[in-house]
């Protein structure tokens, strides 16, 4: 962690002492009072705010409330994900969360937290509490994905336990005022990701479940494919990209579906021609491909879609997934 911090010092432009002191004072106030506004710098990805926040938390004893801490780190990491600084702040946030069951509440403050290299051993040890079968009563809707994405030891057997006892577990959760119910499809997707279930079987289940009748159902289908994260799952996204989608009557829906497919490759596949246009290391930004430009590349155009199709046709049998980033 300290090495990463030193790297940050080398690459981030350093404002004058007066500006830093003023920012430190502002952050110090915001750590106590969540209503104190903090400056957002969209051009530099908030790097000065990220660095100064980490420095203040890591190098000094500061007062803070949980709400203030959450507010400061949320604001510092608001702009696009940066794997170095966000991993530092992630650990600062979780280490300072006194209750184990607050971990998932605070998780939402930092994008890209499915990147395992962002966690230190102490934090991974804390998270392992949620792999115990008795902890499923406290799971949130995203908890099974979270634990399987990080591949926390023992999550495979716990997922199988949940699947086998899903009705009883949902009843117990409801009795304990946890009203989110788990379904077998959620568990199957996680098991396919871990290699416990056959991905072709689970993907066939997804096709039947979503019916794939419009852009909304394709969106949910693509998200599940990305969560399974196997070569075959990505081939299913690519096959949609090069299909005519004859059953989709709306041209606008077709274009949205193609852009969603492109977004999947931009985010996850190593050596995609415009890999530099990746926005984050997670998969929460589907519609960026519809609304945004990546540098000089406008991948919302028909020309970009055609380029992506040609790339997929040439590489569909040799997809290389970016496991180093995820």
PDB file of C-alpha atoms in Angstrom:
ATOM      1  CA  UNK A   1       0.000   0.000   0.000  1.00  0.00           C
ATOM      2  CA  UNK A   2       2.775   2.450   0.875  1.00  0.00           C
ATOM      3  CA  UNK A   3       4.508   1.675  -2.447  1.00  0.00           C
ATOM      4  CA  UNK A   4       1.310   2.503  -4.313  1.00  0.00           C
ATOM      5  CA  UNK A   5       1.053   5.744  -2.392  1.00  0.00           C
ATOM      6  CA  UNK A   6       4.612   6.691  -3.413  1.00  0.00           C
ATOM      7  CA  UNK A   7       3.724   5.960  -7.027  1.00  0.00           C
ATOM      8  CA  UNK A   8       0.796   8.322  -6.720  1.00  0.00           C
ATOM      9  CA  UNK A   9       3.073  11.032  -5.404  1.00  0.00           C
ATOM     10  CA  UNK A  10       5.286  10.714  -8.473  1.00  0.00           C
ATOM     11  CA  UNK A  11       2.527  10.897 -11.074  1.00  0.00           C
ATOM     12  CA  UNK A  12       0.114  13.492  -9.665  1.00  0.00           C
ATOM     13  CA  UNK A  13       0.777  17.205 -10.183  1.00  0.00           C
ATOM     14  CA  UNK A  14       1.215  18.800  -6.773  1.00  0.00           C
ATOM     15  CA  UNK A  15      -0.529  22.138  -6.132  1.00  0.00           C
ATOM     16  CA  UNK A  16       1.007  24.823  -3.939  1.00  0.00           C
ATOM     17  CA  UNK A  17       1.276  24.371  -0.184  1.00  0.00           C
ATOM     18  CA  UNK A  18      -1.503  26.865   0.446  1.00  0.00           C
ATOM     19  CA  UNK A  19      -3.907  24.988  -1.777  1.00  0.00           C
ATOM     20  CA  UNK A  20      -3.050  21.643  -0.171  1.00  0.00           C
ATOM     21  CA  UNK A  21      -3.453  23.027   3.348  1.00  0.00           C
ATOM     22  CA  UNK A  22      -6.821  24.482   2.392  1.00  0.00           C
ATOM     23  CA  UNK A  23      -7.915  21.157   0.859  1.00  0.00           C
ATOM     24  CA  UNK A  24      -6.714  19.246   3.934  1.00  0.00           C
ATOM     25  CA  UNK A  25      -8.764  21.520   6.181  1.00  0.00           C
ATOM     26  CA  UNK A  26     -11.810  21.062   3.957  1.00  0.00           C
ATOM     27  CA  UNK A  27     -11.435  17.285   3.951  1.00  0.00           C
ATOM     28  CA  UNK A  28     -10.939  17.294   7.728  1.00  0.00           C
ATOM     29  CA  UNK A  29     -14.224  19.159   8.186  1.00  0.00           C
ATOM     30  CA  UNK A  30     -16.023  16.889   5.704  1.00  0.00           C
ATOM     31  CA  UNK A  31     -14.846  13.788   7.567  1.00  0.00           C
ATOM     32  CA  UNK A  32     -16.876  14.977  10.539  1.00  0.00           C
ATOM     33  CA  UNK A  33     -19.763  16.671   8.751  1.00  0.00           C
ATOM     34  CA  UNK A  34     -21.070  14.883   5.656  1.00  0.00           C
ATOM     35  CA  UNK A  35     -22.726  18.098   4.437  1.00  0.00           C
ATOM     36  CA  UNK A  36     -19.413  19.919   3.817  1.00  0.00           C
ATOM     37  CA  UNK A  37     -19.001  20.224  -0.005  1.00  0.00           C
ATOM     38  CA  UNK A  38     -15.816  18.959  -1.636  1.00  0.00           C
ATOM     39  CA  UNK A  39     -14.369  20.074  -5.004  1.00  0.00           C
ATOM     40  CA  UNK A  40     -14.808  17.681  -7.925  1.00  0.00           C
ATOM     41  CA  UNK A  41     -12.134  17.891 -10.633  1.00  0.00           C
ATOM     42  CA  UNK A  42     -13.364  16.114 -13.747  1.00  0.00           C
ATOM     43  CA  UNK A  43     -10.277  16.874 -15.825  1.00  0.00           C
ATOM     44  CA  UNK A  44      -7.747  15.141 -13.561  1.00  0.00           C
ATOM     45  CA  UNK A  45     -10.071  12.380 -12.335  1.00  0.00           C
ATOM     46  CA  UNK A  46     -10.041  13.916  -8.843  1.00  0.00           C
ATOM     47  CA  UNK A  47      -6.452  12.763  -8.345  1.00  0.00           C
ATOM     48  CA  UNK A  48      -5.412  15.536  -5.958  1.00  0.00           C
ATOM     49  CA  UNK A  49      -8.510  14.957  -3.840  1.00  0.00           C
ATOM     50  CA  UNK A  50      -7.861  11.204  -3.870  1.00  0.00           C
ATOM     51  CA  UNK A  51      -4.189  11.590  -2.878  1.00  0.00           C
ATOM     52  CA  UNK A  52      -4.833  14.179  -0.180  1.00  0.00           C
ATOM     53  CA  UNK A  53      -7.667  12.159   1.324  1.00  0.00           C
ATOM     54  CA  UNK A  54      -5.491   9.056   1.530  1.00  0.00           C
ATOM     55  CA  UNK A  55      -2.591  11.025   2.975  1.00  0.00           C
ATOM     56  CA  UNK A  56      -4.789  12.568   5.649  1.00  0.00           C
ATOM     57  CA  UNK A  57      -6.314   9.230   6.641  1.00  0.00           C
ATOM     58  CA  UNK A  58      -3.175   7.126   6.372  1.00  0.00           C
ATOM     59  CA  UNK A  59      -0.501   9.442   7.754  1.00  0.00           C
ATOM     60  CA  UNK A  60      -2.384  11.330  10.455  1.00  0.00           C
ATOM     61  CA  UNK A  61      -4.818  10.733  13.271  1.00  0.00           C
ATOM     62  CA  UNK A  62      -8.030  12.461  12.223  1.00  0.00           C
ATOM     63  CA  UNK A  63     -11.509  12.591  13.640  1.00  0.00           C
ATOM     64  CA  UNK A  64     -14.339  11.280  11.471  1.00  0.00           C
ATOM     65  CA  UNK A  65     -17.857   9.964  11.569  1.00  0.00           C
ATOM     66  CA  UNK A  66     -18.893   6.959   9.488  1.00  0.00           C
ATOM     67  CA  UNK A  67     -21.175   9.215   7.432  1.00  0.00           C
ATOM     68  CA  UNK A  68     -18.403  11.754   6.930  1.00  0.00           C
ATOM     69  CA  UNK A  69     -15.895   9.075   5.952  1.00  0.00           C
ATOM     70  CA  UNK A  70     -18.342   7.605   3.460  1.00  0.00           C
ATOM     71  CA  UNK A  71     -19.054  11.060   2.006  1.00  0.00           C
ATOM     72  CA  UNK A  72     -15.386  12.009   1.546  1.00  0.00           C
ATOM     73  CA  UNK A  73     -14.348   8.746  -0.091  1.00  0.00           C
ATOM     74  CA  UNK A  74     -17.456   8.701  -2.261  1.00  0.00           C
ATOM     75  CA  UNK A  75     -16.648  12.205  -3.532  1.00  0.00           C
ATOM     76  CA  UNK A  76     -12.954  11.425  -4.031  1.00  0.00           C
ATOM     77  CA  UNK A  77     -13.788   8.380  -6.148  1.00  0.00           C
ATOM     78  CA  UNK A  78     -16.788   9.879  -7.929  1.00  0.00           C
ATOM     79  CA  UNK A  79     -15.046  10.375 -11.261  1.00  0.00           C
ATOM     80  CA  UNK A  80     -13.864   7.414 -13.364  1.00  0.00           C
ATOM     81  CA  UNK A  81     -12.259   4.518 -11.532  1.00  0.00           C
ATOM     82  CA  UNK A  82      -8.518   4.568 -10.847  1.00  0.00           C
ATOM     83  CA  UNK A  83      -7.250   1.203  -9.652  1.00  0.00           C
ATOM     84  CA  UNK A  84      -4.276   2.569  -7.650  1.00  0.00           C
ATOM     85  CA  UNK A  85      -5.854   5.326  -5.594  1.00  0.00           C
ATOM     86  CA  UNK A  86      -9.244   3.649  -5.233  1.00  0.00           C
ATOM     87  CA  UNK A  87      -7.681   0.478  -3.838  1.00  0.00           C
ATOM     88  CA  UNK A  88      -5.917   2.555  -1.181  1.00  0.00           C
ATOM     89  CA  UNK A  89      -9.101   4.373  -0.236  1.00  0.00           C
ATOM     90  CA  UNK A  90     -11.118   1.161  -0.305  1.00  0.00           C
ATOM     91  CA  UNK A  91      -8.945  -0.377   2.375  1.00  0.00           C
ATOM     92  CA  UNK A  92      -8.948   2.800   4.467  1.00  0.00           C
ATOM     93  CA  UNK A  93     -12.744   2.806   4.341  1.00  0.00           C
ATOM     94  CA  UNK A  94     -13.289  -0.835   5.242  1.00  0.00           C
ATOM     95  CA  UNK A  95     -10.630  -0.984   7.929  1.00  0.00           C
ATOM     96  CA  UNK A  96     -12.330   1.947   9.657  1.00  0.00           C
ATOM     97  CA  UNK A  97     -15.783   0.334   9.514  1.00  0.00           C
ATOM     98  CA  UNK A  98     -16.242  -1.035  13.047  1.00  0.00           C
ATOM     99  CA  UNK A  99     -18.968  -3.582  12.345  1.00  0.00           C
ATOM    100  CA  UNK A 100     -18.568  -6.493   9.959  1.00  0.00           C
ATOM    101  CA  UNK A 101     -22.150  -6.174   8.750  1.00  0.00           C
ATOM    102  CA  UNK A 102     -21.444  -2.602   7.652  1.00  0.00           C
ATOM    103  CA  UNK A 103     -18.959  -3.733   5.001  1.00  0.00           C
ATOM    104  CA  UNK A 104     -21.565  -4.227   2.317  1.00  0.00           C
ATOM    105  CA  UNK A 105     -23.273  -0.964   3.160  1.00  0.00           C
ATOM    106  CA  UNK A 106     -20.093   0.990   2.594  1.00  0.00           C
ATOM    107  CA  UNK A 107     -19.047  -1.071  -0.439  1.00  0.00           C
ATOM    108  CA  UNK A 108     -21.160   1.077  -2.726  1.00  0.00           C
ATOM    109  CA  UNK A 109     -18.896   4.100  -2.338  1.00  0.00           C
ATOM    110  CA  UNK A 110     -16.107   2.905  -4.609  1.00  0.00           C
ATOM    111  CA  UNK A 111     -16.568   1.651  -8.171  1.00  0.00           C
ATOM    112  CA  UNK A 112     -14.563  -1.321  -9.353  1.00  0.00           C
ATOM    113  CA  UNK A 113     -14.340  -3.016  -5.947  1.00  0.00           C
ATOM    114  CA  UNK A 114     -14.678  -6.443  -7.579  1.00  0.00           C
ATOM    115  CA  UNK A 115     -10.978  -6.137  -8.439  1.00  0.00           C
ATOM    116  CA  UNK A 116      -9.370  -8.544  -5.961  1.00  0.00           C
ATOM    117  CA  UNK A 117      -5.974  -6.859  -6.087  1.00  0.00           C
ATOM    118  CA  UNK A 118      -7.647  -3.796  -4.514  1.00  0.00           C
ATOM    119  CA  UNK A 119      -7.994  -5.655  -1.202  1.00  0.00           C
ATOM    120  CA  UNK A 120      -5.341  -6.344   1.400  1.00  0.00           C
ATOM    121  CA  UNK A 121      -5.196  -9.555   3.445  1.00  0.00           C
ATOM    122  CA  UNK A 122      -6.852  -7.982   6.495  1.00  0.00           C
ATOM    123  CA  UNK A 123      -9.859  -6.893   4.474  1.00  0.00           C
ATOM    124  CA  UNK A 124     -10.170 -10.237   2.690  1.00  0.00           C
ATOM    125  CA  UNK A 125     -10.143 -11.904   6.103  1.00  0.00           C
ATOM    126  CA  UNK A 126     -12.984  -9.637   7.229  1.00  0.00           C
ATOM    127  CA  UNK A 127     -15.019 -10.376   4.129  1.00  0.00           C
ATOM    128  CA  UNK A 128     -14.590 -14.127   4.620  1.00  0.00           C
ATOM    129  CA  UNK A 129     -17.156 -13.889   7.442  1.00  0.00           C
ATOM    130  CA  UNK A 130     -19.853 -13.663   4.780  1.00  0.00           C
ATOM    131  CA  UNK A 131     -18.890 -17.027   3.271  1.00  0.00           C
ATOM    132  CA  UNK A 132     -20.089 -18.879   6.359  1.00  0.00           C
ATOM    133  CA  UNK A 133     -23.506 -20.525   5.762  1.00  0.00           C
ATOM    134  CA  UNK A 134     -25.011 -18.784   8.799  1.00  0.00           C
ATOM    135  CA  UNK A 135     -24.169 -15.395   7.281  1.00  0.00           C
ATOM    136  CA  UNK A 136     -26.578 -15.795   4.352  1.00  0.00           C
ATOM    137  CA  UNK A 137     -29.304 -14.244   6.485  1.00  0.00           C
ATOM    138  CA  UNK A 138     -27.387 -10.956   6.210  1.00  0.00           C
ATOM    139  CA  UNK A 139     -26.646 -11.080   2.460  1.00  0.00           C
ATOM    140  CA  UNK A 140     -27.691  -8.206   0.227  1.00  0.00           C
ATOM    141  CA  UNK A 141     -28.842  -8.793  -3.352  1.00  0.00           C
ATOM    142  CA  UNK A 142     -25.326  -8.369  -4.760  1.00  0.00           C
ATOM    143  CA  UNK A 143     -23.510 -10.345  -2.019  1.00  0.00           C
ATOM    144  CA  UNK A 144     -23.349 -13.713  -3.846  1.00  0.00           C
ATOM    145  CA  UNK A 145     -21.907 -11.967  -6.920  1.00  0.00           C
ATOM    146  CA  UNK A 146     -19.485 -10.002  -4.786  1.00  0.00           C
ATOM    147  CA  UNK A 147     -18.141 -13.069  -2.990  1.00  0.00           C
ATOM    148  CA  UNK A 148     -17.909 -15.209  -6.113  1.00  0.00           C
ATOM    149  CA  UNK A 149     -16.276 -12.438  -8.162  1.00  0.00           C
ATOM    150  CA  UNK A 150     -13.603 -12.112  -5.483  1.00  0.00           C
ATOM    151  CA  UNK A 151     -13.491 -15.932  -5.294  1.00  0.00           C
ATOM    152  CA  UNK A 152     -13.343 -15.895  -1.512  1.00  0.00           C
ATOM    153  CA  UNK A 153     -12.352 -19.348  -0.244  1.00  0.00           C
ATOM    154  CA  UNK A 154     -15.394 -21.503   0.525  1.00  0.00           C
ATOM    155  CA  UNK A 155     -17.917 -19.490  -1.479  1.00  0.00           C
ATOM    156  CA  UNK A 156     -18.515 -22.421  -3.863  1.00  0.00           C
ATOM    157  CA  UNK A 157     -19.798 -24.734  -1.112  1.00  0.00           C
ATOM    158  CA  UNK A 158     -21.883 -21.949   0.442  1.00  0.00           C
ATOM    159  CA  UNK A 159     -23.541 -21.169  -2.905  1.00  0.00           C
ATOM    160  CA  UNK A 160     -24.413 -24.864  -3.301  1.00  0.00           C
ATOM    161  CA  UNK A 161     -25.842 -24.813   0.245  1.00  0.00           C
ATOM    162  CA  UNK A 162     -27.985 -21.769  -0.624  1.00  0.00           C
ATOM    163  CA  UNK A 163     -29.206 -23.360  -3.855  1.00  0.00           C
ATOM    164  CA  UNK A 164     -30.201 -26.574  -2.086  1.00  0.00           C
ATOM    165  CA  UNK A 165     -32.018 -24.718   0.715  1.00  0.00           C
ATOM    166  CA  UNK A 166     -33.130 -21.588  -1.107  1.00  0.00           C
ATOM    167  CA  UNK A 167     -36.805 -21.746  -0.113  1.00  0.00           C
ATOM    168  CA  UNK A 168     -36.059 -22.187   3.604  1.00  0.00           C
ATOM    169  CA  UNK A 169     -33.359 -19.503   3.516  1.00  0.00           C
ATOM    170  CA  UNK A 170     -35.724 -16.983   1.918  1.00  0.00           C
ATOM    171  CA  UNK A 171     -38.343 -17.748   4.555  1.00  0.00           C
ATOM    172  CA  UNK A 172     -35.809 -17.249   7.369  1.00  0.00           C
ATOM    173  CA  UNK A 173     -34.591 -13.990   5.811  1.00  0.00           C
ATOM    174  CA  UNK A 174     -38.151 -12.691   5.593  1.00  0.00           C
ATOM    175  CA  UNK A 175     -38.747 -13.636   9.235  1.00  0.00           C
ATOM    176  CA  UNK A 176     -35.642 -11.583  10.112  1.00  0.00           C
ATOM    177  CA  UNK A 177     -36.837  -8.573   8.083  1.00  0.00           C
ATOM    178  CA  UNK A 178     -34.557  -9.194   5.088  1.00  0.00           C
ATOM    179  CA  UNK A 179     -37.091  -9.008   2.293  1.00  0.00           C
ATOM    180  CA  UNK A 180     -34.777  -9.552  -0.691  1.00  0.00           C
ATOM    181  CA  UNK A 181     -35.304 -13.094  -1.948  1.00  0.00           C
ATOM    182  CA  UNK A 182     -32.627 -15.063  -3.781  1.00  0.00           C
ATOM    183  CA  UNK A 183     -33.472 -17.050  -6.886  1.00  0.00           C
ATOM    184  CA  UNK A 184     -31.808 -20.098  -8.368  1.00  0.00           C
ATOM    185  CA  UNK A 185     -30.742 -18.185 -11.485  1.00  0.00           C
ATOM    186  CA  UNK A 186     -28.597 -15.802  -9.420  1.00  0.00           C
ATOM    187  CA  UNK A 187     -26.873 -18.700  -7.712  1.00  0.00           C
ATOM    188  CA  UNK A 188     -26.385 -20.593 -11.005  1.00  0.00           C
ATOM    189  CA  UNK A 189     -24.683 -17.583 -12.617  1.00  0.00           C
ATOM    190  CA  UNK A 190     -22.227 -17.406  -9.717  1.00  0.00           C
ATOM    191  CA  UNK A 191     -21.595 -21.160  -9.859  1.00  0.00           C
ATOM    192  CA  UNK A 192     -20.951 -20.959 -13.609  1.00  0.00           C
ATOM    193  CA  UNK A 193     -18.441 -18.186 -13.024  1.00  0.00           C
ATOM    194  CA  UNK A 194     -16.608 -20.381 -10.539  1.00  0.00           C
ATOM    195  CA  UNK A 195     -16.665 -23.350 -12.924  1.00  0.00           C
ATOM    196  CA  UNK A 196     -18.934 -25.388 -10.645  1.00  0.00           C
ATOM    197  CA  UNK A 197     -21.783 -25.424 -13.189  1.00  0.00           C
ATOM    198  CA  UNK A 198     -21.532 -25.849 -16.958  1.00  0.00           C
ATOM    199  CA  UNK A 199     -21.712 -22.380 -18.532  1.00  0.00           C
ATOM    200  CA  UNK A 200     -23.618 -23.618 -21.603  1.00  0.00           C
ATOM    201  CA  UNK A 201     -26.387 -24.996 -19.375  1.00  0.00           C
ATOM    202  CA  UNK A 202     -26.698 -21.751 -17.401  1.00  0.00           C
ATOM    203  CA  UNK A 203     -26.634 -19.585 -20.538  1.00  0.00           C
ATOM    204  CA  UNK A 204     -29.441 -21.665 -22.074  1.00  0.00           C
ATOM    205  CA  UNK A 205     -31.393 -21.036 -18.868  1.00  0.00           C
ATOM    206  CA  UNK A 206     -30.773 -17.295 -19.236  1.00  0.00           C
ATOM    207  CA  UNK A 207     -32.024 -17.272 -22.830  1.00  0.00           C
ATOM    208  CA  UNK A 208     -35.242 -18.954 -21.766  1.00  0.00           C
ATOM    209  CA  UNK A 209     -35.598 -16.689 -18.739  1.00  0.00           C
ATOM    210  CA  UNK A 210     -35.188 -13.356 -20.539  1.00  0.00           C
ATOM    211  CA  UNK A 211     -36.782 -14.333 -23.889  1.00  0.00           C
ATOM    212  CA  UNK A 212     -34.650 -11.549 -25.501  1.00  0.00           C
ATOM    213  CA  UNK A 213     -37.521  -9.552 -26.946  1.00  0.00           C
ATOM    214  CA  UNK A 214     -36.201  -5.974 -26.626  1.00  0.00           C
ATOM    215  CA  UNK A 215     -33.182  -3.914 -25.620  1.00  0.00           C
ATOM    216  CA  UNK A 216     -34.079  -4.076 -21.925  1.00  0.00           C
ATOM    217  CA  UNK A 217     -34.069  -7.887 -21.812  1.00  0.00           C
ATOM    218  CA  UNK A 218     -30.846  -7.999 -23.828  1.00  0.00           C
ATOM    219  CA  UNK A 219     -29.296  -5.616 -21.299  1.00  0.00           C
ATOM    220  CA  UNK A 220     -30.084  -7.978 -18.432  1.00  0.00           C
ATOM    221  CA  UNK A 221     -28.906 -10.976 -20.486  1.00  0.00           C
ATOM    222  CA  UNK A 222     -25.574  -9.319 -21.349  1.00  0.00           C
ATOM    223  CA  UNK A 223     -24.998  -8.380 -17.729  1.00  0.00           C
ATOM    224  CA  UNK A 224     -25.440 -11.976 -16.659  1.00  0.00           C
ATOM    225  CA  UNK A 225     -23.107 -13.159 -19.443  1.00  0.00           C
ATOM    226  CA  UNK A 226     -20.455 -10.742 -18.227  1.00  0.00           C
ATOM    227  CA  UNK A 227     -20.899 -12.049 -14.689  1.00  0.00           C
ATOM    228  CA  UNK A 228     -20.369 -15.634 -15.865  1.00  0.00           C
ATOM    229  CA  UNK A 229     -17.194 -14.442 -17.564  1.00  0.00           C
ATOM    230  CA  UNK A 230     -16.143 -17.409 -19.672  1.00  0.00           C
ATOM    231  CA  UNK A 231     -14.992 -17.507 -23.266  1.00  0.00           C
ATOM    232  CA  UNK A 232     -18.306 -19.053 -24.297  1.00  0.00           C
ATOM    233  CA  UNK A 233     -20.244 -16.304 -22.499  1.00  0.00           C
ATOM    234  CA  UNK A 234     -18.379 -13.614 -24.425  1.00  0.00           C
ATOM    235  CA  UNK A 235     -18.944 -15.474 -27.676  1.00  0.00           C
ATOM    236  CA  UNK A 236     -22.670 -15.230 -26.991  1.00  0.00           C
ATOM    237  CA  UNK A 237     -22.345 -11.434 -26.743  1.00  0.00           C
ATOM    238  CA  UNK A 238     -20.313 -11.349 -29.943  1.00  0.00           C
ATOM    239  CA  UNK A 239     -22.781 -13.547 -31.801  1.00  0.00           C
ATOM    240  CA  UNK A 240     -25.514 -11.029 -31.013  1.00  0.00           C
ATOM    241  CA  UNK A 241     -23.247  -8.236 -32.268  1.00  0.00           C
ATOM    242  CA  UNK A 242     -22.972  -9.814 -35.735  1.00  0.00           C
ATOM    243  CA  UNK A 243     -26.572 -11.045 -35.945  1.00  0.00           C
ATOM    244  CA  UNK A 244     -29.336  -9.316 -37.897  1.00  0.00           C
ATOM    245  CA  UNK A 245     -31.710  -9.335 -34.900  1.00  0.00           C
ATOM    246  CA  UNK A 246     -34.596  -9.928 -37.298  1.00  0.00           C
ATOM    247  CA  UNK A 247     -37.051 -10.464 -34.426  1.00  0.00           C
ATOM    248  CA  UNK A 248     -36.390  -6.921 -33.143  1.00  0.00           C
ATOM    249  CA  UNK A 249     -38.674  -4.554 -35.031  1.00  0.00           C
ATOM    250  CA  UNK A 250     -37.221  -1.260 -33.821  1.00  0.00           C
ATOM    251  CA  UNK A 251     -34.011  -0.027 -35.479  1.00  0.00           C
ATOM    252  CA  UNK A 252     -33.286   2.063 -32.361  1.00  0.00           C
ATOM    253  CA  UNK A 253     -33.535  -1.055 -30.185  1.00  0.00           C
ATOM    254  CA  UNK A 254     -31.191  -2.908 -32.529  1.00  0.00           C
ATOM    255  CA  UNK A 255     -28.592  -0.138 -32.330  1.00  0.00           C
ATOM    256  CA  UNK A 256     -28.851  -0.073 -28.533  1.00  0.00           C
ATOM    257  CA  UNK A 257     -28.303  -3.842 -28.386  1.00  0.00           C
ATOM    258  CA  UNK A 258     -25.244  -3.616 -30.635  1.00  0.00           C
ATOM    259  CA  UNK A 259     -23.795  -0.835 -28.493  1.00  0.00           C
ATOM    260  CA  UNK A 260     -24.379  -2.852 -25.339  1.00  0.00           C
ATOM    261  CA  UNK A 261     -22.458  -5.745 -26.875  1.00  0.00           C
ATOM    262  CA  UNK A 262     -19.581  -3.429 -27.826  1.00  0.00           C
ATOM    263  CA  UNK A 263     -19.523  -2.087 -24.277  1.00  0.00           C
ATOM    264  CA  UNK A 264     -18.946  -5.610 -22.999  1.00  0.00           C
ATOM    265  CA  UNK A 265     -15.869  -6.061 -25.157  1.00  0.00           C
ATOM    266  CA  UNK A 266     -14.465  -2.618 -24.419  1.00  0.00           C
ATOM    267  CA  UNK A 267     -14.735  -3.352 -20.726  1.00  0.00           C
ATOM    268  CA  UNK A 268     -13.493  -6.912 -20.507  1.00  0.00           C
ATOM    269  CA  UNK A 269     -11.638  -8.326 -23.497  1.00  0.00           C
ATOM    270  CA  UNK A 270      -7.867  -7.947 -23.718  1.00  0.00           C
ATOM    271  CA  UNK A 271      -6.555  -6.556 -27.026  1.00  0.00           C
ATOM    272  CA  UNK A 272      -9.816  -5.070 -28.233  1.00  0.00           C
ATOM    273  CA  UNK A 273      -8.555  -2.512 -30.806  1.00  0.00           C
ATOM    274  CA  UNK A 274      -9.670   0.474 -28.726  1.00  0.00           C
ATOM    275  CA  UNK A 275      -8.787  -0.847 -25.301  1.00  0.00           C
ATOM    276  CA  UNK A 276      -7.707   2.663 -24.331  1.00  0.00           C
ATOM    277  CA  UNK A 277     -11.364   3.685 -24.334  1.00  0.00           C
ATOM    278  CA  UNK A 278     -12.117   1.547 -21.281  1.00  0.00           C
ATOM    279  CA  UNK A 279     -13.870   3.727 -18.749  1.00  0.00           C
ATOM    280  CA  UNK A 280     -13.667   1.570 -15.638  1.00  0.00           C
ATOM    281  CA  UNK A 281     -12.615  -1.893 -14.560  1.00  0.00           C
ATOM    282  CA  UNK A 282     -16.155  -2.858 -13.651  1.00  0.00           C
ATOM    283  CA  UNK A 283     -19.251  -3.412 -15.742  1.00  0.00           C
ATOM    284  CA  UNK A 284     -21.644  -0.771 -14.431  1.00  0.00           C
ATOM    285  CA  UNK A 285     -21.417   1.590 -17.424  1.00  0.00           C
ATOM    286  CA  UNK A 286     -23.291  -0.201 -20.192  1.00  0.00           C
ATOM    287  CA  UNK A 287     -24.724   2.856 -21.865  1.00  0.00           C
ATOM    288  CA  UNK A 288     -21.436   4.760 -22.014  1.00  0.00           C
ATOM    289  CA  UNK A 289     -21.054   3.219 -25.469  1.00  0.00           C
ATOM    290  CA  UNK A 290     -24.302   4.878 -26.461  1.00  0.00           C
ATOM    291  CA  UNK A 291     -23.690   8.307 -24.986  1.00  0.00           C
ATOM    292  CA  UNK A 292     -19.979   8.959 -24.850  1.00  0.00           C
ATOM    293  CA  UNK A 293     -16.753   9.229 -26.772  1.00  0.00           C
ATOM    294  CA  UNK A 294     -13.520   7.489 -25.818  1.00  0.00           C
ATOM    295  CA  UNK A 295     -10.843  10.027 -26.714  1.00  0.00           C
ATOM    296  CA  UNK A 296     -11.244  10.566 -30.473  1.00  0.00           C
ATOM    297  CA  UNK A 297     -13.167   7.299 -30.918  1.00  0.00           C
ATOM    298  CA  UNK A 298     -16.921   7.705 -31.249  1.00  0.00           C
ATOM    299  CA  UNK A 299     -18.134   4.173 -30.695  1.00  0.00           C
ATOM    300  CA  UNK A 300     -21.796   5.102 -30.901  1.00  0.00           C
ATOM    301  CA  UNK A 301     -21.534   5.302 -34.717  1.00  0.00           C
ATOM    302  CA  UNK A 302     -22.436   2.698 -37.318  1.00  0.00           C
ATOM    303  CA  UNK A 303     -18.810   2.771 -38.494  1.00  0.00           C
ATOM    304  CA  UNK A 304     -17.545   1.759 -35.069  1.00  0.00           C
ATOM    305  CA  UNK A 305     -20.141  -1.004 -34.826  1.00  0.00           C
ATOM    306  CA  UNK A 306     -18.994  -2.343 -38.193  1.00  0.00           C
ATOM    307  CA  UNK A 307     -15.358  -2.236 -37.060  1.00  0.00           C
ATOM    308  CA  UNK A 308     -16.307  -4.141 -33.901  1.00  0.00           C
ATOM    309  CA  UNK A 309     -18.154  -6.761 -35.916  1.00  0.00           C
ATOM    310  CA  UNK A 310     -15.162  -7.326 -38.166  1.00  0.00           C
ATOM    311  CA  UNK A 311     -12.879  -7.601 -35.135  1.00  0.00           C
ATOM    312  CA  UNK A 312     -15.137 -10.170 -33.507  1.00  0.00           C
ATOM    313  CA  UNK A 313     -15.405 -12.295 -36.671  1.00  0.00           C
ATOM    314  CA  UNK A 314     -11.604 -12.380 -36.897  1.00  0.00           C
ATOM    315  CA  UNK A 315     -11.063 -13.133 -33.190  1.00  0.00           C
ATOM    316  CA  UNK A 316     -14.135 -15.100 -32.054  1.00  0.00           C
ATOM    317  CA  UNK A 317     -12.189 -18.358 -31.769  1.00  0.00           C
ATOM    318  CA  UNK A 318      -9.324 -16.786 -29.848  1.00  0.00           C
ATOM    319  CA  UNK A 319     -10.872 -14.436 -27.303  1.00  0.00           C
ATOM    320  CA  UNK A 320      -8.416 -13.570 -24.533  1.00  0.00           C
ATOM    321  CA  UNK A 321     -10.075 -12.352 -21.347  1.00  0.00           C
ATOM    322  CA  UNK A 322      -8.442  -9.633 -19.307  1.00  0.00           C
ATOM    323  CA  UNK A 323      -7.980 -11.711 -16.154  1.00  0.00           C
ATOM    324  CA  UNK A 324      -5.159  -9.460 -14.897  1.00  0.00           C
ATOM    325  CA  UNK A 325      -7.626  -6.611 -14.509  1.00  0.00           C
ATOM    326  CA  UNK A 326     -10.426  -8.631 -12.924  1.00  0.00           C
TER     327      UNK A 326
END
